[in-house]
CSV table of C-alpha atoms in Angstrom, one decimal:
chain,number,residue,atom,x,y,z
A,1,MET,CA,-9.4,34.8,-9.7
A,2,LEU,CA,-6.6,32.1,-8.5
A,3,THR,CA,-5.9,34.0,-5.6
A,4,THR,CA,-9.8,33.8,-4.5
A,5,LEU,CA,-9.1,30.0,-6.1
A,6,ALA,CA,-6.5,29.1,-3.6
A,7,SER,CA,-8.2,30.9,-0.4
A,8,TRP,CA,-11.0,28.3,-1.7
A,9,GLY,CA,-9.1,25.3,-1.3
A,10,LEU,CA,-7.0,26.0,1.6
A,11,ILE,CA,-10.1,26.0,4.0
A,12,LYS,CA,-11.1,23.7,2.5
A,13,LEU,CA,-8.5,21.7,3.2
A,14,GLU,CA,-8.3,23.6,6.9
A,15,LEU,CA,-11.8,22.2,7.7
A,16,THR,CA,-10.9,18.1,6.8
A,17,ARG,CA,-7.8,18.9,8.9
A,18,ALA,CA,-9.9,20.3,11.6
A,19,LEU,CA,-12.7,18.0,11.7
A,20,ARG,CA,-10.2,14.8,11.2
A,21,ASN,CA,-8.2,15.7,15.0
A,22,ARG,CA,-10.7,14.2,17.3
A,23,LYS,CA,-8.5,16.1,20.7
A,24,PHE,CA,-9.1,19.2,19.2
A,25,LEU,CA,-13.0,18.4,18.3
A,26,PHE,CA,-13.2,17.6,22.5
A,27,PHE,CA,-11.8,20.4,23.8
A,28,SER,CA,-13.3,22.9,21.2
A,29,VAL,CA,-16.8,21.0,20.9
A,30,LEU,CA,-17.7,19.4,23.6
A,31,TYR,CA,-15.4,20.3,26.7
A,32,PRO,CA,-17.5,24.0,27.3
A,33,SER,CA,-20.7,22.7,27.7
A,34,LEU,CA,-19.1,20.1,30.4
A,35,LEU,CA,-17.8,23.5,32.2
A,36,PHE,CA,-21.5,25.2,31.4
A,37,LEU,CA,-22.7,21.9,33.5
A,38,LEU,CA,-20.3,22.1,36.2
A,39,ILE,CA,-20.8,25.8,36.7
A,40,ALA,CA,-24.3,26.4,36.5
A,41,GLY,CA,-25.7,23.0,37.1
A,42,SER,CA,-26.3,23.2,40.6
A,43,ALA,CA,-27.2,26.8,40.8
A,44,SER,CA,-30.5,28.2,40.9
A,45,THR,CA,-32.8,29.2,37.5
A,46,THR,CA,-34.5,32.4,39.1
A,47,GLU,CA,-31.9,34.2,41.3
A,48,LYS,CA,-30.2,37.2,39.6
A,49,ILE,CA,-26.8,38.0,38.8
A,50,ASP,CA,-26.3,41.9,40.9
A,51,GLY,CA,-25.6,44.1,37.7
A,52,THR,CA,-26.4,42.2,35.1
A,53,GLY,CA,-30.3,41.6,35.1
A,54,LEU,CA,-29.8,37.8,34.1
A,55,THR,CA,-29.3,34.7,36.0
A,56,LEU,CA,-26.6,32.0,35.9
A,57,PRO,CA,-27.1,29.7,33.7
A,58,THR,CA,-27.9,32.1,31.0
A,59,TYR,CA,-25.0,34.1,31.7
A,60,MET,CA,-23.0,31.4,31.6
A,61,MET,CA,-24.1,30.0,29.0
A,62,VAL,CA,-23.3,33.1,26.7
A,63,SER,CA,-20.2,33.0,28.6
A,64,MET,CA,-19.1,29.3,27.7
A,65,ALA,CA,-20.5,29.5,24.0
A,66,SER,CA,-18.1,32.2,23.9
A,67,PHE,CA,-15.0,30.2,25.5
A,68,GLY,CA,-15.7,27.3,22.7
A,69,ALA,CA,-15.8,29.7,20.4
A,70,LEU,CA,-12.7,31.5,21.3
A,71,THR,CA,-11.3,28.1,21.9
A,72,ALA,CA,-11.9,26.8,18.2
A,73,VAL,CA,-10.2,29.5,17.0
A,74,LEU,CA,-7.0,30.7,18.8
A,75,MET,CA,-5.5,27.0,20.0
A,76,GLY,CA,-6.9,25.4,17.0
A,77,ASN,CA,-4.8,27.9,14.9
A,78,SER,CA,-1.7,28.6,17.2
A,79,GLU,CA,-1.1,25.3,17.2
A,80,ARG,CA,-2.0,24.5,13.3
A,81,ILE,CA,-0.1,27.4,12.4
A,82,ALA,CA,3.0,26.7,14.3
A,83,LYS,CA,3.2,23.1,13.7
A,84,GLU,CA,3.0,23.9,9.4
A,85,ARG,CA,5.6,26.3,10.0
A,86,GLU,CA,8.3,23.6,11.1
A,87,SER,CA,6.8,20.6,8.7
A,88,GLY,CA,8.3,23.3,5.8
A,89,TRP,CA,3.9,23.3,4.8
A,90,VAL,CA,3.9,27.3,5.1
A,91,ARG,CA,6.8,27.4,2.4
A,92,GLN,CA,5.7,25.4,0.1
A,93,LEU,CA,1.9,27.1,0.2
A,94,ARG,CA,4.4,30.5,-0.5
A,95,LEU,CA,5.2,28.6,-4.0
A,96,THR,CA,1.5,29.6,-4.8
A,97,THR,CA,-0.9,32.4,-5.7
A,98,LEU,CA,-2.1,32.4,-1.9
A,99,PRO,CA,-1.3,36.4,-0.9
A,100,GLY,CA,-0.2,37.1,2.7
A,101,ARG,CA,-3.7,38.3,3.3
A,102,GLY,CA,-5.1,35.4,1.3
A,103,TYR,CA,-3.4,33.0,4.1
A,104,VAL,CA,-4.8,35.0,7.4
A,105,LEU,CA,-8.1,35.0,5.4
A,106,ALA,CA,-8.6,31.3,5.0
A,107,LYS,CA,-7.3,30.1,8.7
A,108,THR,CA,-9.9,32.6,10.2
A,109,ALA,CA,-12.8,31.7,7.9
A,110,SER,CA,-12.2,27.6,8.4
A,111,ALA,CA,-11.6,28.6,12.0
A,112,ALA,CA,-14.8,30.4,12.1
A,113,VAL,CA,-16.2,27.7,10.6
A,114,VAL,CA,-15.2,24.5,13.1
A,115,SER,CA,-16.1,27.5,16.1
A,116,LEU,CA,-20.1,26.6,15.0
A,117,PRO,CA,-21.0,23.1,16.4
A,118,SER,CA,-19.2,24.3,19.9
A,119,ILE,CA,-22.1,27.2,19.8
A,120,VAL,CA,-24.8,25.6,19.0
A,121,ILE,CA,-24.0,22.5,22.1
A,122,VAL,CA,-23.7,25.0,24.3
A,123,PHE,CA,-27.2,26.1,23.7
A,124,VAL,CA,-28.7,23.0,23.7
A,125,VAL,CA,-27.4,22.0,27.2
A,126,ALA,CA,-28.5,25.5,28.6
A,127,ALA,CA,-32.1,24.8,26.8
A,128,LEU,CA,-32.7,21.6,27.8
A,129,VAL,CA,-30.9,20.8,31.0
A,130,LYS,CA,-31.1,24.7,32.9
A,131,ASP,CA,-34.2,25.3,31.1
A,132,VAL,CA,-33.6,28.3,29.9
A,133,ARG,CA,-35.6,29.8,27.1
A,134,LEU,CA,-35.4,32.6,24.8
A,135,ASP,CA,-37.2,33.8,21.8
A,136,ALA,CA,-36.5,32.5,18.6
A,137,TRP,CA,-34.7,36.0,16.7
A,138,GLN,CA,-32.3,35.6,20.0
A,139,TRP,CA,-31.2,32.3,19.4
A,140,LEU,CA,-30.4,33.0,15.8
A,141,ALA,CA,-28.9,36.3,16.8
A,142,LEU,CA,-27.1,34.8,20.0
A,143,THR,CA,-25.7,32.3,17.4
A,144,GLY,CA,-24.3,35.1,14.4
A,145,ALA,CA,-22.9,37.3,17.0
A,146,ILE,CA,-20.4,34.9,19.2
A,147,TRP,CA,-20.0,33.2,15.5
A,148,ALA,CA,-19.2,36.4,13.4
A,149,GLY,CA,-17.3,37.7,16.7
A,150,SER,CA,-14.9,34.5,17.0
A,151,LEU,CA,-13.4,35.8,13.9
A,152,VAL,CA,-11.6,38.2,16.0
A,153,PHE,CA,-9.8,35.2,18.3
A,154,ALA,CA,-9.4,33.3,15.2
A,155,ALA,CA,-6.9,36.2,13.5
A,156,LEU,CA,-5.6,36.8,17.0
A,157,GLY,CA,-4.2,33.0,16.7
A,158,VAL,CA,-2.7,33.5,12.8
A,159,ALA,CA,-0.5,36.0,14.7
A,160,ILE,CA,0.5,33.8,17.9
A,161,GLY,CA,1.2,31.1,15.7
A,162,TYR,CA,3.9,33.2,13.6
A,163,LEU,CA,5.0,35.6,16.5
A,164,ALA,CA,6.3,32.6,18.9
A,165,SER,CA,8.6,29.9,17.7
A,166,GLY,CA,9.1,26.3,19.0
A,167,ASP,CA,6.7,25.0,21.0
A,168,ALA,CA,8.8,26.1,24.3
A,169,VAL,CA,7.8,29.9,23.5
A,170,ARG,CA,4.9,28.7,22.1
A,171,ARG,CA,2.5,27.0,23.9
A,172,PRO,CA,3.3,29.4,27.4
A,173,VAL,CA,2.5,32.4,24.9
A,174,THR,CA,-0.9,30.8,23.7
A,175,MET,CA,-1.7,30.1,27.6
A,176,ILE,CA,-1.4,33.2,28.4
A,177,VAL,CA,-3.2,34.9,26.2
A,178,TYR,CA,-5.6,31.9,26.0
A,179,PHE,CA,-6.1,31.9,30.0
A,180,GLY,CA,-5.9,36.2,30.3
A,181,LEU,CA,-8.4,37.0,28.4
A,182,SER,CA,-10.7,34.1,29.3
A,183,MET,CA,-10.5,35.2,33.1
A,184,LEU,CA,-10.3,39.1,33.1
A,185,GLY,CA,-13.3,39.0,30.0
A,186,GLY,CA,-15.2,37.3,32.1
A,187,LEU,CA,-16.0,34.0,30.3
A,188,TRP,CA,-15.5,32.2,33.8
A,189,MET,CA,-17.0,34.3,36.2
A,190,PRO,CA,-19.0,38.0,36.2
A,191,THR,CA,-16.8,40.4,36.0
A,192,THR,CA,-18.5,42.2,38.2
A,193,THR,CA,-17.5,39.6,41.3
A,194,PHE,CA,-14.0,41.6,40.6
A,195,PRO,CA,-12.6,44.6,42.1
A,196,GLN,CA,-13.5,47.8,40.7
A,197,TRP,CA,-9.8,48.8,39.1
A,198,LEU,CA,-10.3,44.7,37.7
A,199,GLN,CA,-12.9,45.8,36.4
A,200,ASP,CA,-11.9,49.0,34.5
A,201,ILE,CA,-9.2,47.3,32.7
A,202,ALA,CA,-11.9,44.2,31.8
A,203,ARG,CA,-14.6,46.3,29.9
A,204,TRP,CA,-11.6,47.1,27.2
A,205,LEU,CA,-10.6,43.0,26.9
A,206,PRO,CA,-11.9,41.9,23.3
A,207,THR,CA,-13.4,38.4,25.2
A,208,HIS,CA,-15.5,41.4,27.7
A,209,ALA,CA,-16.9,43.2,24.6
A,210,TYR,CA,-17.4,39.6,22.9
A,211,ALA,CA,-19.4,38.1,25.7
A,212,SER,CA,-21.2,41.9,26.0
A,213,LEU,CA,-22.8,41.5,22.7
A,214,GLY,CA,-24.4,37.6,23.3
A,215,ARG,CA,-25.4,39.4,26.4
A,216,ALA,CA,-27.3,42.2,25.0
A,217,ILE,CA,-28.9,39.9,22.9
A,218,GLU,CA,-30.8,37.9,25.8
A,219,GLN,CA,-31.5,41.5,27.5
A,220,SER,CA,-33.4,42.4,24.2
A,221,HIS,CA,-30.9,45.3,24.6
A,222,ALA,CA,-28.5,47.1,21.4
A,223,PRO,CA,-25.1,46.2,21.4
A,224,HIS,CA,-22.9,48.9,23.0
A,225,THR,CA,-21.4,51.2,20.8
A,226,THR,CA,-18.3,50.9,22.9
A,227,ASP,CA,-18.0,47.2,22.9
A,228,LEU,CA,-18.7,46.8,18.8
A,229,LEU,CA,-15.8,49.6,18.2
A,230,VAL,CA,-13.1,47.2,21.0
A,231,LEU,CA,-13.8,44.1,18.7
A,232,ALA,CA,-13.6,46.3,15.8
A,233,VAL,CA,-10.3,48.1,16.9
A,234,SER,CA,-9.2,44.8,18.1
A,235,PHE,CA,-9.9,42.4,14.6
A,236,ALA,CA,-8.4,44.7,12.5
A,237,LEU,CA,-4.8,44.9,14.5
A,238,PHE,CA,-4.7,41.3,15.0
A,239,ALA,CA,-6.1,40.8,11.6
A,240,GLY,CA,-3.0,43.3,10.3
A,241,GLY,CA,-0.6,42.2,12.8
A,242,ALA,CA,-1.4,38.3,11.3
A,243,ALA,CA,-0.5,39.3,7.8
A,244,TRP,CA,2.8,41.3,8.8
A,245,LEU,CA,3.8,38.3,10.2
A,246,TYR,CA,3.4,36.3,7.5
A,247,ARG,CA,5.0,38.2,5.1
A,248,LYS,CA,7.9,38.5,7.1
A,249,ASP,CA,8.2,35.4,8.0
A,250,THR,CA,8.0,34.9,4.5
A,251,LEU,CA,11.3,37.3,4.2
A,252,LYS,CA,13.5,35.2,6.9
A,253,ALA,CA,12.6,31.9,4.4
């Protein structure tokens, strides 16, 4: 009971802190919508991308919504955790009843809540500016799938926050992972434009599987089993690694 209360208390605190960070809110909430307009603003609303059956605005809508959620949970978690370690806040949490899994859960859940506005705003911009039209169930399913899928990268953000210490190490690691997953996963451009060998690599990345869930919904298809497995395995590895790194950091303190 005390553990549950401690987890909920940390979630509320994390949400309050995130909503007060204007710089973070801009890059996680508004930036993806601006990128969508930059990439798809002048694109045809009828011409379809080879191998996808989707127009560029429809394709990029899912990509940028996924990218926004990725930014919110991955960058937000890794940065905040690193600062908390430096300030001694994490040491204070260890004196409470909050276990390692509760800490990872609280960080993951609070980051996922913050990611929701970025998803919704991209959808609104796509619908109003590029006339993207879907059935009501598709809008709801897209929102749910992208929102739930962001938990995978929220856990990764926690792991990176504990894996790398110091700005000189943490920031390059975070940026390499962030941009690497975004580009290779097809969030910035269709993977059908990649060489075949790179396409073969991309389909096993969690970001590719993440965006593929949304595109399957847009096409009224069931999600591919491979994509679900990639996300499930990735979440288990990232969450498990985050909890292990948290405990390891506890033993060092």
